[in-house]
Short mmCIF file of C-alpha atoms in Angstrom, two decimals:
data_model
loop_
_atom_site.label_atom_id
_atom_site.label_comp_id
_atom_site.label_asym_id
_atom_site.label_seq_id
_atom_site.Cartn_x
_atom_site.Cartn_y
_atom_site.Cartn_z
CA VAL A 1 -159.13 -4.74 -53.67
CA LEU A 2 -157.81 -6.23 -50.46
CA MET A 3 -155.88 -9.47 -50.87
CA PRO A 4 -156.18 -12.43 -48.40
CA ARG A 5 -153.33 -12.47 -45.88
CA LYS A 6 -150.49 -14.98 -46.66
CA PHE A 7 -149.20 -17.20 -43.76
CA ARG A 8 -146.10 -19.22 -43.06
CA VAL A 9 -147.60 -22.65 -42.44
CA GLY A 10 -145.86 -25.72 -40.86
CA PHE A 11 -146.59 -29.42 -41.31
CA ASP A 12 -145.19 -32.57 -39.78
CA ILE A 13 -144.80 -35.42 -42.24
CA ASP A 14 -145.30 -38.80 -40.59
CA ASP A 15 -148.98 -39.59 -39.66
CA VAL A 16 -149.87 -36.09 -40.82
CA LEU A 17 -149.10 -36.21 -44.48
CA MET A 18 -148.03 -39.92 -44.70
CA PRO A 19 -149.54 -42.77 -42.67
CA TRP A 20 -146.22 -43.96 -41.35
CA TYR A 21 -147.39 -45.79 -38.17
CA ILE A 22 -149.69 -48.33 -39.95
CA HIS A 23 -147.00 -49.19 -42.50
CA ALA A 24 -144.38 -49.58 -39.75
CA HIS A 25 -146.81 -51.93 -37.99
CA GLU A 26 -147.18 -53.91 -41.24
CA ALA A 27 -143.45 -54.25 -41.57
CA CYS A 28 -143.34 -55.61 -37.93
CA GLN A 29 -146.00 -58.13 -38.82
CA VAL A 30 -143.88 -59.34 -41.71
CA ALA A 31 -140.95 -59.59 -39.34
CA GLY A 32 -143.04 -61.60 -36.88
CA VAL A 33 -142.35 -59.44 -33.84
CA THR A 34 -145.95 -58.17 -33.03
CA ASN A 35 -147.09 -61.12 -30.93
CA GLY A 36 -150.49 -60.51 -32.37
CA VAL A 37 -150.85 -57.05 -30.96
CA THR A 38 -152.09 -53.99 -32.76
CA PRO A 39 -150.43 -51.01 -31.10
CA THR A 40 -152.06 -47.69 -30.24
CA THR A 41 -149.30 -45.75 -28.49
CA TRP A 42 -146.04 -44.20 -29.50
CA ALA A 43 -144.19 -47.02 -27.90
CA PRO A 44 -145.27 -49.94 -30.12
CA HIS A 45 -142.29 -52.04 -29.13
CA ASP A 46 -143.57 -52.07 -25.51
CA GLU A 47 -146.90 -53.21 -26.59
CA TYR A 48 -145.36 -55.93 -28.76
CA GLY A 49 -143.37 -57.09 -25.81
CA ILE A 50 -140.01 -56.49 -27.53
CA THR A 51 -137.08 -54.20 -26.99
CA LEU A 52 -136.52 -50.88 -28.85
CA ASP A 53 -133.57 -52.43 -30.60
CA GLU A 54 -135.71 -55.43 -31.80
CA TRP A 55 -138.38 -53.01 -33.09
CA LEU A 56 -135.70 -50.85 -35.03
CA GLU A 57 -134.20 -54.13 -36.43
CA ALA A 58 -137.65 -55.15 -37.71
CA LEU A 59 -137.91 -51.79 -39.45
CA GLN A 60 -134.35 -51.74 -40.87
CA ILE A 61 -134.99 -53.86 -43.97
CA VAL A 62 -137.87 -51.74 -45.14
CA THR A 63 -136.07 -48.53 -44.26
CA LEU A 64 -132.89 -49.42 -46.22
CA LYS A 65 -134.87 -50.69 -49.21
CA GLY A 66 -136.84 -47.54 -49.25
CA THR A 67 -140.09 -49.37 -48.95
CA LEU A 68 -141.22 -47.56 -45.79
CA TYR A 69 -140.21 -43.98 -46.79
CA ILE A 70 -140.67 -43.99 -50.61
CA ASN A 71 -143.21 -46.48 -51.76
CA HIS A 72 -146.12 -45.63 -49.57
CA GLY A 73 -148.09 -42.64 -50.84
CA PRO A 74 -149.47 -39.65 -48.83
CA ASP A 75 -152.92 -39.26 -47.42
CA GLU A 76 -154.61 -37.93 -50.52
CA ASP A 77 -156.96 -35.62 -48.85
CA ALA A 78 -154.18 -34.21 -46.67
CA LEU A 79 -152.04 -33.61 -49.81
CA ARG A 80 -154.96 -31.87 -51.51
CA ALA A 81 -155.42 -29.70 -48.49
CA LEU A 82 -151.67 -28.84 -48.35
CA ARG A 83 -151.64 -27.97 -52.05
CA SER A 84 -154.63 -25.65 -51.69
CA LEU A 85 -152.54 -23.58 -49.24
CA PHE A 86 -149.46 -23.59 -51.43
CA TRP A 87 -151.42 -22.62 -54.55
CA ASP A 88 -153.14 -19.78 -52.65
CA GLY A 89 -149.66 -18.31 -51.99
CA HIS A 90 -148.98 -19.41 -48.44
CA GLU A 91 -145.51 -20.69 -47.48
CA VAL A 92 -145.44 -24.41 -46.65
CA HIS A 93 -142.69 -25.51 -44.22
CA LEU A 94 -142.25 -29.22 -43.61
CA VAL A 95 -140.57 -29.99 -40.29
CA THR A 96 -139.90 -33.66 -39.43
CA ALA A 97 -137.95 -35.62 -36.84
CA ARG A 98 -137.32 -38.45 -39.37
CA GLY A 99 -133.87 -40.04 -39.27
CA PHE A 100 -132.98 -39.56 -35.67
CA ILE A 101 -133.17 -43.15 -34.61
CA GLY A 102 -130.98 -44.62 -37.21
CA HIS A 103 -130.04 -44.56 -40.96
CA ARG A 104 -130.34 -40.77 -40.99
CA ARG A 105 -128.67 -40.07 -44.35
CA ARG A 106 -130.65 -42.70 -46.21
CA ILE A 107 -133.94 -41.57 -44.65
CA LEU A 108 -133.27 -37.89 -45.63
CA GLU A 109 -132.60 -38.97 -49.17
CA HIS A 110 -135.72 -41.12 -49.28
CA THR A 111 -137.79 -38.27 -47.96
CA VAL A 112 -136.74 -35.94 -50.70
CA ARG A 113 -137.52 -38.61 -53.26
CA TRP A 114 -140.88 -39.20 -51.66
CA LEU A 115 -141.71 -35.51 -51.91
CA GLU A 116 -140.74 -35.50 -55.51
CA ARG A 117 -142.48 -38.68 -56.44
CA TYR A 118 -145.87 -37.53 -55.02
CA ALA A 119 -145.50 -33.87 -56.01
CA VAL A 120 -145.73 -32.48 -52.54
CA PRO A 121 -145.13 -28.76 -52.83
CA TYR A 122 -143.12 -27.00 -50.09
CA THR A 123 -141.14 -23.93 -49.35
CA SER A 124 -138.66 -25.52 -47.00
CA LEU A 125 -137.82 -28.92 -45.43
CA THR A 126 -136.25 -29.26 -42.10
CA PHE A 127 -135.09 -32.40 -40.24
CA THR A 128 -134.97 -31.70 -36.51
CA ARG A 129 -136.26 -32.71 -33.13
CA ALA A 130 -136.34 -29.10 -31.99
CA LYS A 131 -139.58 -28.29 -33.66
CA GLY A 132 -140.47 -25.42 -31.35
CA MET A 133 -137.26 -23.61 -32.08
CA THR A 134 -137.51 -24.21 -35.74
CA ALA A 135 -141.13 -22.84 -35.87
CA GLU A 136 -139.94 -19.75 -33.94
CA HIS A 137 -136.89 -19.37 -36.24
CA LYS A 138 -138.96 -19.68 -39.43
CA LYS A 139 -141.64 -17.32 -37.87
CA LEU A 140 -144.39 -19.90 -38.50
CA ASP A 141 -147.92 -18.67 -37.98
CA TYR A 142 -149.36 -22.29 -37.79
CA PHE A 143 -148.14 -25.75 -37.32
CA ILE A 144 -149.73 -29.19 -37.17
CA ASP A 145 -148.28 -32.36 -35.55
CA ASP A 146 -149.58 -35.72 -34.26
CA ASN A 147 -147.13 -35.88 -31.32
CA TYR A 148 -148.23 -34.16 -28.13
CA GLY A 149 -144.68 -33.23 -27.07
CA ASN A 150 -144.01 -31.58 -30.34
CA TRP A 151 -147.29 -29.81 -30.31
CA GLN A 152 -146.54 -28.41 -26.80
CA ASP A 153 -143.02 -27.39 -27.82
CA VAL A 154 -144.22 -25.49 -30.82
CA TRP A 155 -147.10 -23.85 -28.84
CA ASP A 156 -144.70 -22.83 -26.13
CA HIS A 157 -142.45 -21.16 -28.70
CA GLY A 158 -145.23 -18.88 -29.80
CA THR A 159 -146.73 -20.67 -32.86
CA LYS A 160 -150.37 -21.42 -33.10
CA ALA A 161 -150.09 -25.19 -33.13
CA TYR A 162 -152.72 -27.80 -33.87
CA LEU A 163 -152.71 -31.46 -32.74
CA LEU A 164 -154.03 -33.94 -35.18
CA ASN A 165 -156.07 -36.65 -33.44
CA ARG A 166 -154.36 -39.98 -33.30
CA PRO A 167 -154.83 -42.94 -30.88
CA TRP A 168 -151.39 -42.27 -29.35
CA ASN A 169 -152.15 -38.68 -28.33
CA ARG A 170 -155.66 -39.04 -26.93
CA VAL A 171 -155.02 -40.45 -23.43
CA GLU A 172 -151.93 -38.32 -22.60
CA THR A 173 -153.66 -35.04 -23.38
CA GLU A 174 -156.89 -35.77 -21.59
CA GLY A 175 -157.61 -32.82 -19.18
CA ASN A 176 -154.31 -31.14 -20.03
CA GLU A 177 -153.96 -27.50 -20.87
CA GLY A 178 -151.49 -25.88 -23.02
CA ASN A 179 -149.51 -22.67 -22.72
CA ASP A 180 -151.36 -19.67 -21.19
CA GLY A 181 -154.28 -21.90 -20.28
CA ALA A 182 -155.18 -22.94 -23.85
CA ASP A 183 -157.58 -25.80 -23.71
CA ILE A 184 -155.95 -28.66 -25.75
CA LEU A 185 -159.37 -29.71 -26.98
CA GLY A 186 -159.62 -26.28 -28.66
CA VAL A 187 -156.65 -26.93 -30.93
CA ARG A 188 -157.33 -30.51 -31.79
CA VAL A 189 -158.33 -31.33 -35.40
CA ASN A 190 -159.48 -34.55 -36.82
CA THR A 191 -158.12 -34.10 -40.32
CA VAL A 192 -155.48 -31.93 -42.08
CA ARG A 193 -158.30 -30.52 -44.18
CA GLN A 194 -159.82 -29.11 -40.95
CA TYR A 195 -156.44 -27.46 -40.14
CA THR A 196 -156.06 -25.89 -43.56
CA ASP A 197 -159.67 -24.65 -43.54
CA ILE A 198 -158.88 -22.78 -40.40
CA ILE A 199 -155.97 -21.14 -42.16
CA HIS A 200 -157.97 -20.27 -45.30
CA GLU A 201 -160.67 -18.72 -43.04
CA ALA A 202 -158.05 -16.74 -41.10
CA ALA A 203 -156.49 -15.45 -44.27
CA ASN A 204 -159.73 -14.18 -45.66
CA ARG A 205 -160.68 -12.68 -42.27
CA GLU A 206 -157.33 -10.92 -41.65
CA HIS A 207 -156.66 -9.32 -45.03
#
């Protein structure tokens, strides 16, 4: 009996597995720095009309307390989808750029605690901004991210990358094409479940 193929699968964490953006905005509302604006880009401080340092200061309290990175649970459907891959024998590699804008050590510790608290299964956990190089080094077959720059980087390094639809990546990718002329719309997904379904189907097709 032929067994389904097993893949090495990559996931970003923030706004893929855990809705970080909305909770960061809530923290900024509590800090009183939003000026009534609900941001939709990956430069929320610009939309708020404040500096990057002021934005980071607004997030500092919830970051240090652990509220931002520990207390908020994962997207439940995304977690179920990830678990389905892991339980089917696929490797799950988490690759995140968390901790590179301050309080790195604390955020790394909080991330590990978060993964344990919510029973997120994984094969490896990597903190890096160089996601393309990491995907290549780990020989990932698939990867998902919500950041267009990360998506392009991973794709350019030879991994089949998918871009999770978010407000901050819709405008900048309109009409763009990826490596080797790959239409960006062809590798967009609306949910993590859609991404994992693609992998399940490929595993059964390629055994």
